[in-house]
Structure formats: structure tokens, C-alpha cells
PDB file of C-alpha atoms in Angstrom:
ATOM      1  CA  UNK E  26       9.969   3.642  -5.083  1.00  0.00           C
ATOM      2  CA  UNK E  27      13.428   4.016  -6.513  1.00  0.00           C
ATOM      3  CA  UNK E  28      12.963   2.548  -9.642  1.00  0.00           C
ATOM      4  CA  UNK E  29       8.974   2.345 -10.027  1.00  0.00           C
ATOM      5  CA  UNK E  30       7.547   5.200 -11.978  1.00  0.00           C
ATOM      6  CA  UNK E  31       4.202   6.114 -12.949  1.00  0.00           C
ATOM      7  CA  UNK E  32       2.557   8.809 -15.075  1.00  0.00           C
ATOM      8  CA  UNK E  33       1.455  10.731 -15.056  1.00  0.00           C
ATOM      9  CA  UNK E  34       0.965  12.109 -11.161  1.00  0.00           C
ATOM     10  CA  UNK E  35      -2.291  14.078 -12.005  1.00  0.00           C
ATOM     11  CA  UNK E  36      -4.664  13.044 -14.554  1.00  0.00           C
ATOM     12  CA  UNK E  37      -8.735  14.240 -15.973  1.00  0.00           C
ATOM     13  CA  UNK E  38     -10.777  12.382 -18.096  1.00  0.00           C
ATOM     14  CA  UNK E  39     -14.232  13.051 -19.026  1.00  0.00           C
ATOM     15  CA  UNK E  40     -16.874  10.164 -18.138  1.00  0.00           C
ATOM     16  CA  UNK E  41     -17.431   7.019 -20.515  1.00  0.00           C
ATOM     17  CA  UNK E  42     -13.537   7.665 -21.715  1.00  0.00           C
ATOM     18  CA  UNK E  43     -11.337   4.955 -21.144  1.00  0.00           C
ATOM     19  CA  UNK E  44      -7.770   5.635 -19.702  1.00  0.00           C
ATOM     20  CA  UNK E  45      -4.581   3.530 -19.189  1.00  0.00           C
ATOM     21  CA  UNK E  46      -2.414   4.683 -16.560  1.00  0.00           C
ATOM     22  CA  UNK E  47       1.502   3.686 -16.626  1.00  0.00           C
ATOM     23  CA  UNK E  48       3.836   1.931 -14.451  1.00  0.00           C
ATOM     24  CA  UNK E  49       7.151   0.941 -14.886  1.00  0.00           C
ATOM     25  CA  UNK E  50      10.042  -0.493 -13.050  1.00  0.00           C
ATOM     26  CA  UNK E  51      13.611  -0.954 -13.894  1.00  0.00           C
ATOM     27  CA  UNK E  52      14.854  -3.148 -10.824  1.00  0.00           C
ATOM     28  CA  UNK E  53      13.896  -6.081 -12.907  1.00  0.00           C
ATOM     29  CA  UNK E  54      11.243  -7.508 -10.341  1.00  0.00           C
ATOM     30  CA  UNK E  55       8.714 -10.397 -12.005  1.00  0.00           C
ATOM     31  CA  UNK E  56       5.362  -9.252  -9.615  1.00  0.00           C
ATOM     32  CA  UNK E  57       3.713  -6.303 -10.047  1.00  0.00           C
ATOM     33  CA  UNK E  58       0.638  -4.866  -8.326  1.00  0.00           C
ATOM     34  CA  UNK E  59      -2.291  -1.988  -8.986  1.00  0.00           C
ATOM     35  CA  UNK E  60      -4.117  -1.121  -6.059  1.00  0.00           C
ATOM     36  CA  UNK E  61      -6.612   2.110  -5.522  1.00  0.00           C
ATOM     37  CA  UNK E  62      -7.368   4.047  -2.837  1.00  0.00           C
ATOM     38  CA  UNK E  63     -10.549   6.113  -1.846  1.00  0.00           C
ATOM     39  CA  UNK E  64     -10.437   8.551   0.921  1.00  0.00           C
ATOM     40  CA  UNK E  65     -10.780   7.080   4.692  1.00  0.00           C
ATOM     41  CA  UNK E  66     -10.054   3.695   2.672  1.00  0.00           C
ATOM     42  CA  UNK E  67      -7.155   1.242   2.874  1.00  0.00           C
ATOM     43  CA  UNK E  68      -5.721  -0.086  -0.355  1.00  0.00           C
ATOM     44  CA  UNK E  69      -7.849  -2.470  -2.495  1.00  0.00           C
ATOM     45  CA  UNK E  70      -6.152  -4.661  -4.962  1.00  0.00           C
ATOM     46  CA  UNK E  71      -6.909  -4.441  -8.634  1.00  0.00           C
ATOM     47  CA  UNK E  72      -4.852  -6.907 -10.621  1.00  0.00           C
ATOM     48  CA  UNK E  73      -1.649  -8.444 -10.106  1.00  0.00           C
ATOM     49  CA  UNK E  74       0.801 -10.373 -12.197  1.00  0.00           C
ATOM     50  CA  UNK E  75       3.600 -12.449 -10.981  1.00  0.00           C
ATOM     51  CA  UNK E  76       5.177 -13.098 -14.598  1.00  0.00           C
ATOM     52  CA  UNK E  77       5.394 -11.878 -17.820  1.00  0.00           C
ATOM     53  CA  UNK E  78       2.287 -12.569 -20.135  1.00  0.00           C
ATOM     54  CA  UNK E  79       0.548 -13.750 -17.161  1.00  0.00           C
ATOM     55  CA  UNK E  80      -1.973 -11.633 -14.600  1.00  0.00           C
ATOM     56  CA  UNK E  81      -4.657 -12.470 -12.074  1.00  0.00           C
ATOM     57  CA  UNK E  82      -7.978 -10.894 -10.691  1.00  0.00           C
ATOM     58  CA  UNK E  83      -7.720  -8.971  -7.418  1.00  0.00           C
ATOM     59  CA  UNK E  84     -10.906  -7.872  -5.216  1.00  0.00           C
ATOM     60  CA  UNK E  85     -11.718  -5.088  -7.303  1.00  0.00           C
ATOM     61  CA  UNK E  86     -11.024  -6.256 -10.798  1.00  0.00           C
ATOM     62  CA  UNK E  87     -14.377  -5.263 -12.463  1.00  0.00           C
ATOM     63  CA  UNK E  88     -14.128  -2.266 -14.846  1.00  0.00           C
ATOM     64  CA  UNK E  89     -10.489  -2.437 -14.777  1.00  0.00           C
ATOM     65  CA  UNK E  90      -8.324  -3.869 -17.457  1.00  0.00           C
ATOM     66  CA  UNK E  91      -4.543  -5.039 -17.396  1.00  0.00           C
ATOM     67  CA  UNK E  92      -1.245  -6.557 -19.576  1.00  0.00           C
ATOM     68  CA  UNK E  93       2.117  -7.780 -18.711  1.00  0.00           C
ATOM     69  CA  UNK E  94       3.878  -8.100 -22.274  1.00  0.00           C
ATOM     70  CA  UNK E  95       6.761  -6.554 -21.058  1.00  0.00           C
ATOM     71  CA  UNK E  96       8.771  -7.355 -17.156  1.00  0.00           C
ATOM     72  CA  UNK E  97       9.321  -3.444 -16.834  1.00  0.00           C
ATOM     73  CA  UNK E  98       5.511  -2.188 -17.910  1.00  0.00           C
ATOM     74  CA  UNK E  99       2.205  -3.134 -16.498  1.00  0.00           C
ATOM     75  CA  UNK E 100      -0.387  -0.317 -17.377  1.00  0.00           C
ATOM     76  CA  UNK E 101      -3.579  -0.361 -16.316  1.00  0.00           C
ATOM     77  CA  UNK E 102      -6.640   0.643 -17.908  1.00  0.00           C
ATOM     78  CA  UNK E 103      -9.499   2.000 -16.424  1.00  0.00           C
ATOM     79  CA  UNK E 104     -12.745   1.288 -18.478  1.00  0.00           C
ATOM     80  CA  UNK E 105     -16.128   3.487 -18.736  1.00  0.00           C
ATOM     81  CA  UNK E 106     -17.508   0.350 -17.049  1.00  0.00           C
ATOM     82  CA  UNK E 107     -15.742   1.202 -13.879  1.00  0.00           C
ATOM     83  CA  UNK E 108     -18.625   3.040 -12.035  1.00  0.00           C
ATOM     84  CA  UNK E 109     -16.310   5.484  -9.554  1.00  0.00           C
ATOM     85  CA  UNK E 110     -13.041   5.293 -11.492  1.00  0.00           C
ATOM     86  CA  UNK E 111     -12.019   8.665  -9.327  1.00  0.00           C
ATOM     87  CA  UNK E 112      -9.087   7.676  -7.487  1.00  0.00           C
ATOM     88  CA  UNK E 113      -5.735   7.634  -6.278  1.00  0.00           C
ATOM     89  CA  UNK E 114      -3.959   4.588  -8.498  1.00  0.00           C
ATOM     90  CA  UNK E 115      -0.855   3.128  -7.141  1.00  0.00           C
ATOM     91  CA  UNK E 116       1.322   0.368  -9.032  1.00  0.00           C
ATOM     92  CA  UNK E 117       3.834  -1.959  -6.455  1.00  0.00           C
ATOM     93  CA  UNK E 118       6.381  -4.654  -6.653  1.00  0.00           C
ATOM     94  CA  UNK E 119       7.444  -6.840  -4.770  1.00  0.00           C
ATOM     95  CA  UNK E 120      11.072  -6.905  -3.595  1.00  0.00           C
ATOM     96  CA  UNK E 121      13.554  -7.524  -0.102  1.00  0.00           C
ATOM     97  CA  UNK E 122      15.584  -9.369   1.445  1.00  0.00           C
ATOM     98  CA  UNK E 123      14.340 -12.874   3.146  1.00  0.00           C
ATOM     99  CA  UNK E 124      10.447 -12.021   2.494  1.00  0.00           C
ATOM    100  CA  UNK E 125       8.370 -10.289   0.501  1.00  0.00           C
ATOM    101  CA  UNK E 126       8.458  -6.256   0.773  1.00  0.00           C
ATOM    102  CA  UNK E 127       6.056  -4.066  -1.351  1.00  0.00           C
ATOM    103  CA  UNK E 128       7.160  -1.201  -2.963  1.00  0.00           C
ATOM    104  CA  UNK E 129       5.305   1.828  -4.356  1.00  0.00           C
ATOM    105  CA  UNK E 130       5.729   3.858  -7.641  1.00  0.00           C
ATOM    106  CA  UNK E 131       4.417   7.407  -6.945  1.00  0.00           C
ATOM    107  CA  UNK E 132       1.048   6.885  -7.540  1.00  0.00           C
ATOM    108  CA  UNK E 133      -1.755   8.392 -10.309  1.00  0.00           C
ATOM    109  CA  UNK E 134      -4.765  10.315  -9.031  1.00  0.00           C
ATOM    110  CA  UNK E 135      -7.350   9.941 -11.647  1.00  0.00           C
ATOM    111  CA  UNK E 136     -10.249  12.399 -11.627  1.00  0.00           C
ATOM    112  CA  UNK E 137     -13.264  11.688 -13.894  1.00  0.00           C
ATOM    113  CA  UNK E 138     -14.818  14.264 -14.668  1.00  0.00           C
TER     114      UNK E 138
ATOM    115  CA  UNK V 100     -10.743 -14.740   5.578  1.00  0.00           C
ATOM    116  CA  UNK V 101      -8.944 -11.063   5.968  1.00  0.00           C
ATOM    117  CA  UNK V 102      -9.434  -8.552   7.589  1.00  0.00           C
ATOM    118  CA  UNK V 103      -7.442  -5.650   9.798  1.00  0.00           C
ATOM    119  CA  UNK V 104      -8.539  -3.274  11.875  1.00  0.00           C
ATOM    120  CA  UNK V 105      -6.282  -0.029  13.445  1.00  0.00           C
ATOM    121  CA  UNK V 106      -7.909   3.478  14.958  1.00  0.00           C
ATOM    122  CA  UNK V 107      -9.136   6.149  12.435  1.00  0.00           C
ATOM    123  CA  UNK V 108      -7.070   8.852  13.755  1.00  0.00           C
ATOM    124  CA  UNK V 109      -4.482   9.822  16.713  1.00  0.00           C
ATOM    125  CA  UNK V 110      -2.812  12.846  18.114  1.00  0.00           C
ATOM    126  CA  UNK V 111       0.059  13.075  20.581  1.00  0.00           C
ATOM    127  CA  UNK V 112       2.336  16.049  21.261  1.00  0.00           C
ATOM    128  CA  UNK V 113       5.867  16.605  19.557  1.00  0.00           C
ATOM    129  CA  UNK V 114       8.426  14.887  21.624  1.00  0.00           C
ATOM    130  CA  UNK V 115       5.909  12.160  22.791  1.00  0.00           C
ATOM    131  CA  UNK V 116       5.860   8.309  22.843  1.00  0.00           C
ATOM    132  CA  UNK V 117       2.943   7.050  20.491  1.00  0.00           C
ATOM    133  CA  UNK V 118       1.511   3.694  20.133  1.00  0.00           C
ATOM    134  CA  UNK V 119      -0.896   2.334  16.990  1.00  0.00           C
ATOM    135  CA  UNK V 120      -2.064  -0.870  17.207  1.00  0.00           C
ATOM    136  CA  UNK V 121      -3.170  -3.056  14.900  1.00  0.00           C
ATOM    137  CA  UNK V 122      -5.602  -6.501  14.563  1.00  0.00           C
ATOM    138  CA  UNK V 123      -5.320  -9.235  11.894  1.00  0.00           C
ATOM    139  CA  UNK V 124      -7.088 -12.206  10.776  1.00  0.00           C
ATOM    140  CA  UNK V 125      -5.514 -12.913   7.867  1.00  0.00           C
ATOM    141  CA  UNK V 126      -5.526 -16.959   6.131  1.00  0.00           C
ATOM    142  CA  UNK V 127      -1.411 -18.464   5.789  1.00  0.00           C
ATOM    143  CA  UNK V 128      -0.143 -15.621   7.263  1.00  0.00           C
ATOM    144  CA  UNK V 129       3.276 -14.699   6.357  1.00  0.00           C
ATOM    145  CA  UNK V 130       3.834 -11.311   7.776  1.00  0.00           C
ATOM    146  CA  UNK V 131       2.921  -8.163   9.309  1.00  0.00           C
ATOM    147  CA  UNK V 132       4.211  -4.878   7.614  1.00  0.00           C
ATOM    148  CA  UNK V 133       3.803  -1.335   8.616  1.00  0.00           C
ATOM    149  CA  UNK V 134       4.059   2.100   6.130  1.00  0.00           C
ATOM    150  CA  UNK V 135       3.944   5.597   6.476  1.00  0.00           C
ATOM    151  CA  UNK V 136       1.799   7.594   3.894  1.00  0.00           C
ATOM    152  CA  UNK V 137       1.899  11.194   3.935  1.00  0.00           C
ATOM    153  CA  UNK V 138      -1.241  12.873   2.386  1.00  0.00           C
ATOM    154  CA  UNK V 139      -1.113  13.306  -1.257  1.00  0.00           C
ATOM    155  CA  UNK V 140       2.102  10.469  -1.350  1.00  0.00           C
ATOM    156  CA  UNK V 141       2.530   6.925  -1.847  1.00  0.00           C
ATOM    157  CA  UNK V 142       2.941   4.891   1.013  1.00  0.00           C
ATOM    158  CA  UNK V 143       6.746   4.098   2.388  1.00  0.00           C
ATOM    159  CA  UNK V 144       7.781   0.844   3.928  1.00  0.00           C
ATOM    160  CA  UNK V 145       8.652   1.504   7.364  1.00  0.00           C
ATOM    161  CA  UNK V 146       9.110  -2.240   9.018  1.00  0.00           C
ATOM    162  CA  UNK V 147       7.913  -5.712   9.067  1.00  0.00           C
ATOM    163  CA  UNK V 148       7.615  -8.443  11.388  1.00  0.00           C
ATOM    164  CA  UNK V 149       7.742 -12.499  10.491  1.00  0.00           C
ATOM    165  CA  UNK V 150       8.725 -13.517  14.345  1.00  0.00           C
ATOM    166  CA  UNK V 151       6.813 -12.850  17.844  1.00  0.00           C
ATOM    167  CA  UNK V 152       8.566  -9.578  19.338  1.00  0.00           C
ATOM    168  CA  UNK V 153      10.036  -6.413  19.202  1.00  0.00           C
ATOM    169  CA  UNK V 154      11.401  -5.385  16.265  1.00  0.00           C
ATOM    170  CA  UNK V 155      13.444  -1.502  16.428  1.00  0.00           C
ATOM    171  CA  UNK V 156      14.629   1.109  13.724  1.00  0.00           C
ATOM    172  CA  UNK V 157      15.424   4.020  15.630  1.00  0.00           C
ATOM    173  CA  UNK V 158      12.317   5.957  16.507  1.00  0.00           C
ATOM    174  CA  UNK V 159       9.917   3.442  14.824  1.00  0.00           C
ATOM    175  CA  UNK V 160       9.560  -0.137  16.566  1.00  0.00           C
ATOM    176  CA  UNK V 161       6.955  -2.805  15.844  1.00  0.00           C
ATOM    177  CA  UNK V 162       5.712  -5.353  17.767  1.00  0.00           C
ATOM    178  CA  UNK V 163       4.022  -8.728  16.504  1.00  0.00           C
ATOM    179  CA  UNK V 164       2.069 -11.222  18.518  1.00  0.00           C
ATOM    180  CA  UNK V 165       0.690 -13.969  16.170  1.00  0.00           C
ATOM    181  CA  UNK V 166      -1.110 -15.862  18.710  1.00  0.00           C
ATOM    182  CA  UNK V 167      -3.157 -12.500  19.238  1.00  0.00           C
ATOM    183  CA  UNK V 168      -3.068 -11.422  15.992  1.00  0.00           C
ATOM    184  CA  UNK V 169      -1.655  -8.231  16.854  1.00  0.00           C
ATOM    185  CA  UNK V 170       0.825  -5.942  16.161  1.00  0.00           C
ATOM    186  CA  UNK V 171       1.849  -2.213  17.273  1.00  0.00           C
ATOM    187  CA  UNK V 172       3.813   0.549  16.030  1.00  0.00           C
ATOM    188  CA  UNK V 173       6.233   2.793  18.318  1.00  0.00           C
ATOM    189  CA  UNK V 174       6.757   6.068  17.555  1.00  0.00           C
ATOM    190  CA  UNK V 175       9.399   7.748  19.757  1.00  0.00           C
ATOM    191  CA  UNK V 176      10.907  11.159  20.154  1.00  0.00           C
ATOM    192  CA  UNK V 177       7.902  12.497  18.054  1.00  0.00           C
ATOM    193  CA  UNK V 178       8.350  15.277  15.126  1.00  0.00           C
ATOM    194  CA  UNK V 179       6.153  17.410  13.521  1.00  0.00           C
ATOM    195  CA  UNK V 180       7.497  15.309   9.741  1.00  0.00           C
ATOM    196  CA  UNK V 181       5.746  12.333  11.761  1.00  0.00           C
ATOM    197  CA  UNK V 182       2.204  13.710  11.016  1.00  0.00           C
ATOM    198  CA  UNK V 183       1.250  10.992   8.309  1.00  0.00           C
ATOM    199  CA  UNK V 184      -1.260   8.033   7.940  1.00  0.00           C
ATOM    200  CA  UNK V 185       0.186   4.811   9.162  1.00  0.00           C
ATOM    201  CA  UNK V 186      -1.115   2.014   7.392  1.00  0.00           C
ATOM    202  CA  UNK V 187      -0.974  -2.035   9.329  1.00  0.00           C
ATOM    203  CA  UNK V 188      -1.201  -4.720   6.385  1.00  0.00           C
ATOM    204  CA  UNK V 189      -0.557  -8.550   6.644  1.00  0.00           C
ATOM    205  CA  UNK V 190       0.970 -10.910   4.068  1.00  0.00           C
ATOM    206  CA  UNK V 191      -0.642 -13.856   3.275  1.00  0.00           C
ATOM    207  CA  UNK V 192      -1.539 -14.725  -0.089  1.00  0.00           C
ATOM    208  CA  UNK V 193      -1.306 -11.113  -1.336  1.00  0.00           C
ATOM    209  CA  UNK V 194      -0.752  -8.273   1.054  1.00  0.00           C
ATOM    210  CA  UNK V 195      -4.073  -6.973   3.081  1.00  0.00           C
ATOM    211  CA  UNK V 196      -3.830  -3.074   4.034  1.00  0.00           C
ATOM    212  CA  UNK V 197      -6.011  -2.009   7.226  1.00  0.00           C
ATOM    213  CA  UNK V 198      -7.598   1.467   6.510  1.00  0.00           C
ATOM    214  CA  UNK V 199      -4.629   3.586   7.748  1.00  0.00           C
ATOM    215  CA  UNK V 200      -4.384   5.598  11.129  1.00  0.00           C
ATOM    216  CA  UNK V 201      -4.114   9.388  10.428  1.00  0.00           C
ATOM    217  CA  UNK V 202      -1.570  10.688  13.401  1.00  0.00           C
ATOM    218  CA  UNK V 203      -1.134  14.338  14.283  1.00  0.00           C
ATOM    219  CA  UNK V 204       1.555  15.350  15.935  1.00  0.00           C
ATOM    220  CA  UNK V 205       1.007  18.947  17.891  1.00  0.00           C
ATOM    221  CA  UNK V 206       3.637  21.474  19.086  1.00  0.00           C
TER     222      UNK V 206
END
């Protein structure tokens, strides 16, 4: 993490609410990922963006919503179309030395209530 | 396609050697990456792999064979701290995570 933050760490919304979840960075990184995670699950990609003003569809896109008008900031928003929107959110960049490395902000477990 | 596949869960004794392996199939592949996750937490980068071989961080080493499409993670001198999910994901396009391995380590 270092310089990825998200908030906030715990958050309830009641169903058919929508809900935008934050994530910024200061290490002034151009790609920036949202991924959930269900229990027992690996991590499924939501949206990504590789540049500012600019993002793309990941495998779970549907019911999700996304914008990159800023390099630091790319909240997510999680839509009452979303069917199971209870989750554990995590926002990445990408970063290293000679390849690509992902790196985690803290994460956002959503509860919808 | 993608797709990775690593054992639910494993348990091995503080002080132990421990082994998690991992299978790939994963389109213009451009890496193999390992993290730790402890419950509740984001995940951690622990190591990657571009190259065949043997690649060591003091306890932690991973291996990569990309004919075989298969990688493991080393865990030596186990600690109680180590109990954690340890999740395998390739880089191709975008990264792939495998479902995680959930490792208890006993005293």
C-alpha cells in the first residue's frame, strides 16, 4: 500500500442505495484497478483505467460504475443494479521495478444491508 | 483463456518446510506473482517470477516452470504470523488471481 488509501475500511448501506467507495494514491502511478472479493473466492476485476479520463470493462463490470478525472482518485460506485454488492472492495496500482507489480490500498468491505 | 488453480487449504507445523503449488493457463503470459493475505487485510506482494527457476527472499522462495505452467511457493522456518491465505496470480493482459490457499500453521 504505502501510498494507496481507501475509505472508508467498513461501510453499510441499505439495498437499492447507490454507494461510491474511494481510492486514492499519491505515488503518481497512471493504472489503477478495483477488484472484489467474495469469501472462498479469488479476486475478480471490476474496472480498470490505465490513464486519466480513460477506463475499461473488467469481468465483472455490470452494476458497477467508475471515473478517472483525476491521476490520484478513481472511486468506484456500486449501483442498486449490482445484485450481491456485499463485498470486500479493493483498489490497486500498478508499480515496480522491470515489470509490472500490483499494489493494494487497504481495501472497503461493503455490507448491504 | 485463464485460469489458475492452487489447494483450498494447508496446515504444517511451526518450524516446518511448506510447499503451495500453483497451475496456470494464462494467454501472453508475462508473469507469475505470489501474495500473502491475512484474513480481514489486503493482500501483500510477496514475489514474482518472469524466468524458469528458483527465485529466494529469505523464508519465502518461488519457483516458475513455464513449460508446465507451474509455479510453487516455499515457506521455510515456519511461524505462527505465517498463518495467512496465499494467493498464485499470473500476468498477462491484466493480472489473474487463483482462489487463494488458506495455510495454518500449528504449534
Amino acid at each position: 500500500d504505502g501510498g494507496i488509501t481507501q475509505s472508508p475500511k467498513y461501510l453499510f448501506r441499505k439495498e437499492g442505495q447507490n454507494v461510491t467507495l474511494s481510492c486514492e494514491q499519491n505515488l503518481n502511478h497512471d493504472a489503477m484497478y478495483w477488484y472484489r472479493q467474495d469469501p472462498g473466492q479469488g479476486l475478480r476485476l471490476i474496472y480498470y483505467s490505465q490513464i486519466v479520463n480513460d477506463f475499461q470493462k473488467g469481468d465483472i463490470a455490470e452494476g458497477y460504475s467508475v471515473s478517472r478525472e483525476k491521476k490520484e482518485s478513481f472511486p468506484l460506485t456500486v449501483t442498486s443494479a449490482q445484485k450481491n454488492p456485499t463485498a470486500f472492495y479493493l483498489c490497486a496500482i500498478n508499480a515496480g521495478e522491470g515489470t509490472d507489480t500490483q499494489y493494494f490500498g487497504p481495501g472497503t468491505r461493503l455490507t448491504v444491508l | 483463456g485463464q485460469n489458475i488453480d492452487q489447494p483450498t487449504e494447508m496446515t504444517a507445523t511451526e518450524g516446518a518446510i511448506v510447499q503451495i503449488n500453483c497451475t496456470y493457463q494464462t494467454s501472453g503470459f508475462n508473469g507469475l506473482f505470489w501474495y500473502q493475505q491475512h484474513a480481514g487485510e489486503a493482500p501483500t506482494f510477496l514475489s514474482y517470477n518472469v524466468l524458469d527457476g528458483l527465485e529466494e527472499k529469505g523464508r519465502f522462495s518461488s519457483f516458475l516452470s513455464r513449460s508446465k505452467g507451474y509455479s510453487y511457493l516455499l515457506l521455510k522456518e515456519l511461524q505462527m504470523k505465517d498463518s495467512a491465505s496465499y494467493l498464485c496470480a499470473s500476468y498477462g493482459q491484466n493480472f489473474v488471481f487463483g482462489p487463494g490457499t488458506r495455510l495454518s500453521v500449528l504449534p
